[in-house]
Amino acid sequence: MLEQLCRRIEHAGPVGSGASLKLAVNLPLVIYYQALGEAYSLCRHLGLDTDRIVDLFSDTSGGANILKARGPMVAKGMRGDDPQPVTFDVDSFRKDLGTMVAEGSELGLSLPLVERTLSVYDQASQEGWGTKDGTSLSGYWSSRSERKPTG
């Protein structure tokens, strides 16, 4: 049955191992969305269309595979549009980030990048972005950088 439902099946070990592996797989993704928002903030002043920027990123060393699959949604989020449908919302990423911090602590690890990223996702959720698709975080960060005073 799993073979019909899943693209890939991996045995990771005893019960609970799959959850650890899932968190490890999601970690670069949630941090990438934050990094993408910051990257967009650096070039937004150029006035380029967000679809063009996402296409450029996806075709360079700055692009993660997620852009090939969800690039149009990311571009919508950067424009401030609401990417639809919501497949994995900001609050779900927050839950995963919190679990990553807890798992790291249990293993005696410090995960400063995850902790800082969680604080950004917490802030986004507090500002009403919690139920938006995770791809919208790039737009959230971009909108915050617009409000930052210059000089």
PDB file of C-alpha atoms in Angstrom:
ATOM      1  CA  MET A   1       0.000   0.000   0.000  1.00  0.00           C
ATOM      2  CA  LEU A   2       2.806   2.421   0.848  1.00  0.00           C
ATOM      3  CA  GLU A   3       4.343   1.866  -2.576  1.00  0.00           C
ATOM      4  CA  GLN A   4       1.129   3.175  -4.137  1.00  0.00           C
ATOM      5  CA  LEU A   5       0.976   6.228  -1.854  1.00  0.00           C
ATOM      6  CA  CYS A   6       4.633   7.229  -1.688  1.00  0.00           C
ATOM      7  CA  ARG A   7       7.257   8.135  -4.233  1.00  0.00           C
ATOM      8  CA  ARG A   8       9.986   6.700  -2.016  1.00  0.00           C
ATOM      9  CA  ILE A   9       9.995   4.457   1.049  1.00  0.00           C
ATOM     10  CA  GLU A  10      12.991   4.485   3.371  1.00  0.00           C
ATOM     11  CA  HIS A  11      13.407   2.477   6.570  1.00  0.00           C
ATOM     12  CA  ALA A  12      15.177   4.845   8.966  1.00  0.00           C
ATOM     13  CA  GLY A  13      15.344   2.632  12.045  1.00  0.00           C
ATOM     14  CA  PRO A  14      13.189   1.970  15.096  1.00  0.00           C
ATOM     15  CA  VAL A  15       9.956   3.797  15.918  1.00  0.00           C
ATOM     16  CA  GLY A  16      10.559   7.550  15.995  1.00  0.00           C
ATOM     17  CA  SER A  17      13.442   7.462  13.531  1.00  0.00           C
ATOM     18  CA  GLY A  18      11.204   8.552  10.671  1.00  0.00           C
ATOM     19  CA  ALA A  19      10.219  11.674  12.594  1.00  0.00           C
ATOM     20  CA  SER A  20      13.879  12.574  13.136  1.00  0.00           C
ATOM     21  CA  LEU A  21      14.611  12.062   9.455  1.00  0.00           C
ATOM     22  CA  LYS A  22      11.576  14.169   8.443  1.00  0.00           C
ATOM     23  CA  LEU A  23      12.803  17.033  10.647  1.00  0.00           C
ATOM     24  CA  ALA A  24      16.277  16.790   9.138  1.00  0.00           C
ATOM     25  CA  VAL A  25      14.816  16.930   5.619  1.00  0.00           C
ATOM     26  CA  ASN A  26      12.601  19.947   6.424  1.00  0.00           C
ATOM     27  CA  LEU A  27      15.362  21.940   8.164  1.00  0.00           C
ATOM     28  CA  PRO A  28      17.112  23.218   5.015  1.00  0.00           C
ATOM     29  CA  LEU A  29      13.743  23.998   3.419  1.00  0.00           C
ATOM     30  CA  VAL A  30      12.432  26.238   6.180  1.00  0.00           C
ATOM     31  CA  ILE A  31      15.756  28.045   6.428  1.00  0.00           C
ATOM     32  CA  TYR A  32      15.873  28.390   2.644  1.00  0.00           C
ATOM     33  CA  TYR A  33      12.512  30.197   2.580  1.00  0.00           C
ATOM     34  CA  GLN A  34      13.896  32.704   5.090  1.00  0.00           C
ATOM     35  CA  ALA A  35      17.129  33.102   3.115  1.00  0.00           C
ATOM     36  CA  LEU A  36      15.159  33.567  -0.100  1.00  0.00           C
ATOM     37  CA  GLY A  37      13.170  36.381   1.473  1.00  0.00           C
ATOM     38  CA  GLU A  38      16.369  38.092   2.544  1.00  0.00           C
ATOM     39  CA  ALA A  39      17.890  37.583  -0.917  1.00  0.00           C
ATOM     40  CA  TYR A  40      14.804  39.103  -2.528  1.00  0.00           C
ATOM     41  CA  SER A  41      15.090  42.073  -0.175  1.00  0.00           C
ATOM     42  CA  LEU A  42      18.555  42.732  -1.603  1.00  0.00           C
ATOM     43  CA  CYS A  43      17.333  42.931  -5.206  1.00  0.00           C
ATOM     44  CA  ARG A  44      13.717  44.128  -4.880  1.00  0.00           C
ATOM     45  CA  HIS A  45      14.821  47.717  -5.574  1.00  0.00           C
ATOM     46  CA  LEU A  46      15.705  46.621  -9.126  1.00  0.00           C
ATOM     47  CA  GLY A  47      11.986  46.408  -9.924  1.00  0.00           C
ATOM     48  CA  LEU A  48      12.265  43.000 -11.595  1.00  0.00           C
ATOM     49  CA  ASP A  49       9.167  40.837 -11.798  1.00  0.00           C
ATOM     50  CA  THR A  50       9.133  38.233  -9.012  1.00  0.00           C
ATOM     51  CA  ASP A  51       8.483  35.431 -11.515  1.00  0.00           C
ATOM     52  CA  ARG A  52      11.681  36.449 -13.294  1.00  0.00           C
ATOM     53  CA  ILE A  53      13.637  36.573 -10.028  1.00  0.00           C
ATOM     54  CA  VAL A  54      12.428  33.132  -8.960  1.00  0.00           C
ATOM     55  CA  ASP A  55      13.243  31.757 -12.422  1.00  0.00           C
ATOM     56  CA  LEU A  56      16.726  33.244 -12.165  1.00  0.00           C
ATOM     57  CA  PHE A  57      17.272  31.798  -8.700  1.00  0.00           C
ATOM     58  CA  SER A  58      16.003  28.372  -9.745  1.00  0.00           C
ATOM     59  CA  ASP A  59      18.444  28.306 -12.666  1.00  0.00           C
ATOM     60  CA  THR A  60      21.524  29.307 -10.634  1.00  0.00           C
ATOM     61  CA  SER A  61      23.505  28.061  -7.658  1.00  0.00           C
ATOM     62  CA  GLY A  62      21.085  30.066  -5.472  1.00  0.00           C
ATOM     63  CA  GLY A  63      18.197  27.798  -6.337  1.00  0.00           C
ATOM     64  CA  ALA A  64      16.935  24.851  -4.368  1.00  0.00           C
ATOM     65  CA  ASN A  65      14.882  22.102  -5.986  1.00  0.00           C
ATOM     66  CA  ILE A  66      11.804  23.488  -4.250  1.00  0.00           C
ATOM     67  CA  LEU A  67      11.850  26.398  -6.714  1.00  0.00           C
ATOM     68  CA  LYS A  68      11.426  24.006  -9.621  1.00  0.00           C
ATOM     69  CA  ALA A  69       8.274  22.594  -8.028  1.00  0.00           C
ATOM     70  CA  ARG A  70       6.852  25.632  -6.244  1.00  0.00           C
ATOM     71  CA  GLY A  71       8.519  28.606  -7.910  1.00  0.00           C
ATOM     72  CA  PRO A  72       5.270  30.243  -9.069  1.00  0.00           C
ATOM     73  CA  MET A  73       3.902  30.067  -5.507  1.00  0.00           C
ATOM     74  CA  VAL A  74       7.113  31.587  -4.125  1.00  0.00           C
ATOM     75  CA  ALA A  75       6.932  34.416  -6.682  1.00  0.00           C
ATOM     76  CA  LYS A  76       3.310  35.096  -5.685  1.00  0.00           C
ATOM     77  CA  GLY A  77       4.367  35.288  -2.047  1.00  0.00           C
ATOM     78  CA  MET A  78       7.165  37.701  -2.891  1.00  0.00           C
ATOM     79  CA  ARG A  79       4.644  39.953  -4.654  1.00  0.00           C
ATOM     80  CA  GLY A  80       2.481  39.903  -1.545  1.00  0.00           C
ATOM     81  CA  ASP A  81      -0.183  37.710  -3.155  1.00  0.00           C
ATOM     82  CA  ASP A  82      -1.529  34.764  -1.199  1.00  0.00           C
ATOM     83  CA  PRO A  83      -0.070  31.543  -2.646  1.00  0.00           C
ATOM     84  CA  GLN A  84      -2.809  28.969  -3.003  1.00  0.00           C
ATOM     85  CA  PRO A  85      -3.498  26.254  -2.205  1.00  0.00           C
ATOM     86  CA  VAL A  86      -1.939  26.122   1.247  1.00  0.00           C
ATOM     87  CA  THR A  87      -0.032  22.865   1.387  1.00  0.00           C
ATOM     88  CA  PHE A  88       2.136  23.391   4.493  1.00  0.00           C
ATOM     89  CA  ASP A  89       1.532  26.548   6.466  1.00  0.00           C
ATOM     90  CA  VAL A  90       3.892  28.759   8.450  1.00  0.00           C
ATOM     91  CA  ASP A  91       2.545  27.423  11.767  1.00  0.00           C
ATOM     92  CA  SER A  92       3.296  23.856  10.653  1.00  0.00           C
ATOM     93  CA  PHE A  93       6.868  24.902   9.896  1.00  0.00           C
ATOM     94  CA  ARG A  94       6.976  26.537  13.343  1.00  0.00           C
ATOM     95  CA  LYS A  95       5.929  23.253  14.891  1.00  0.00           C
ATOM     96  CA  ASP A  96       8.685  21.437  13.019  1.00  0.00           C
ATOM     97  CA  LEU A  97      11.278  24.068  13.960  1.00  0.00           C
ATOM     98  CA  GLY A  98      10.271  23.809  17.628  1.00  0.00           C
ATOM     99  CA  THR A  99      10.544  20.046  17.434  1.00  0.00           C
ATOM    100  CA  MET A 100      13.976  20.386  15.805  1.00  0.00           C
ATOM    101  CA  VAL A 101      15.148  22.565  18.701  1.00  0.00           C
ATOM    102  CA  ALA A 102      13.763  20.078  21.232  1.00  0.00           C
ATOM    103  CA  GLU A 103      15.294  17.095  19.426  1.00  0.00           C
ATOM    104  CA  GLY A 104      18.646  18.876  19.205  1.00  0.00           C
ATOM    105  CA  SER A 105      18.509  19.685  22.908  1.00  0.00           C
ATOM    106  CA  GLU A 106      17.684  16.074  23.724  1.00  0.00           C
ATOM    107  CA  LEU A 107      20.715  14.998  21.694  1.00  0.00           C
ATOM    108  CA  GLY A 108      22.922  17.642  23.360  1.00  0.00           C
ATOM    109  CA  LEU A 109      23.147  19.734  20.177  1.00  0.00           C
ATOM    110  CA  SER A 110      22.949  23.470  19.709  1.00  0.00           C
ATOM    111  CA  LEU A 111      21.066  24.506  16.559  1.00  0.00           C
ATOM    112  CA  PRO A 112      21.466  28.304  16.451  1.00  0.00           C
ATOM    113  CA  LEU A 113      20.313  28.617  12.833  1.00  0.00           C
ATOM    114  CA  VAL A 114      17.133  26.696  13.622  1.00  0.00           C
ATOM    115  CA  GLU A 115      16.534  28.733  16.790  1.00  0.00           C
ATOM    116  CA  ARG A 116      16.881  32.039  14.939  1.00  0.00           C
ATOM    117  CA  THR A 117      14.738  30.822  12.064  1.00  0.00           C
ATOM    118  CA  LEU A 118      12.073  29.740  14.554  1.00  0.00           C
ATOM    119  CA  SER A 119      12.043  33.264  16.001  1.00  0.00           C
ATOM    120  CA  VAL A 120      11.355  34.684  12.514  1.00  0.00           C
ATOM    121  CA  TYR A 121       8.555  32.176  11.915  1.00  0.00           C
ATOM    122  CA  ASP A 122       7.132  32.961  15.378  1.00  0.00           C
ATOM    123  CA  GLN A 123       7.132  36.652  14.531  1.00  0.00           C
ATOM    124  CA  ALA A 124       5.443  35.985  11.177  1.00  0.00           C
ATOM    125  CA  SER A 125       2.755  33.945  12.918  1.00  0.00           C
ATOM    126  CA  GLN A 126       2.167  36.679  15.505  1.00  0.00           C
ATOM    127  CA  GLU A 127       1.671  39.122  12.635  1.00  0.00           C
ATOM    128  CA  GLY A 128      -1.048  36.952  11.075  1.00  0.00           C
ATOM    129  CA  TRP A 129       0.958  34.823   8.635  1.00  0.00           C
ATOM    130  CA  GLY A 130       0.549  31.514  10.508  1.00  0.00           C
ATOM    131  CA  THR A 131      -2.099  30.021   8.242  1.00  0.00           C
ATOM    132  CA  LYS A 132      -0.441  31.152   5.005  1.00  0.00           C
ATOM    133  CA  ASP A 133       1.520  28.697   2.910  1.00  0.00           C
ATOM    134  CA  GLY A 134       5.162  28.359   3.935  1.00  0.00           C
ATOM    135  CA  THR A 135       6.235  29.626   0.532  1.00  0.00           C
ATOM    136  CA  SER A 136       4.826  33.007   1.558  1.00  0.00           C
ATOM    137  CA  LEU A 137       7.561  33.516   4.163  1.00  0.00           C
ATOM    138  CA  SER A 138       9.788  35.054   1.510  1.00  0.00           C
ATOM    139  CA  GLY A 139       7.083  37.667   0.978  1.00  0.00           C
ATOM    140  CA  TYR A 140       6.717  38.167   4.719  1.00  0.00           C
ATOM    141  CA  TRP A 141      10.405  38.938   5.109  1.00  0.00           C
ATOM    142  CA  SER A 142      10.374  41.174   2.088  1.00  0.00           C
ATOM    143  CA  SER A 143       7.430  43.161   3.483  1.00  0.00           C
ATOM    144  CA  ARG A 144       9.271  43.585   6.791  1.00  0.00           C
ATOM    145  CA  SER A 145      12.358  44.921   5.078  1.00  0.00           C
ATOM    146  CA  GLU A 146      10.199  47.529   3.332  1.00  0.00           C
ATOM    147  CA  ARG A 147       9.243  48.919   6.745  1.00  0.00           C
ATOM    148  CA  LYS A 148      12.818  49.110   7.994  1.00  0.00           C
ATOM    149  CA  PRO A 149      13.935  52.725   8.147  1.00  0.00           C
ATOM    150  CA  THR A 150      16.986  53.598   6.079  1.00  0.00           C
ATOM    151  CA  GLY A 151      19.760  55.896   7.255  1.00  0.00           C
TER     152      GLY A 151
END
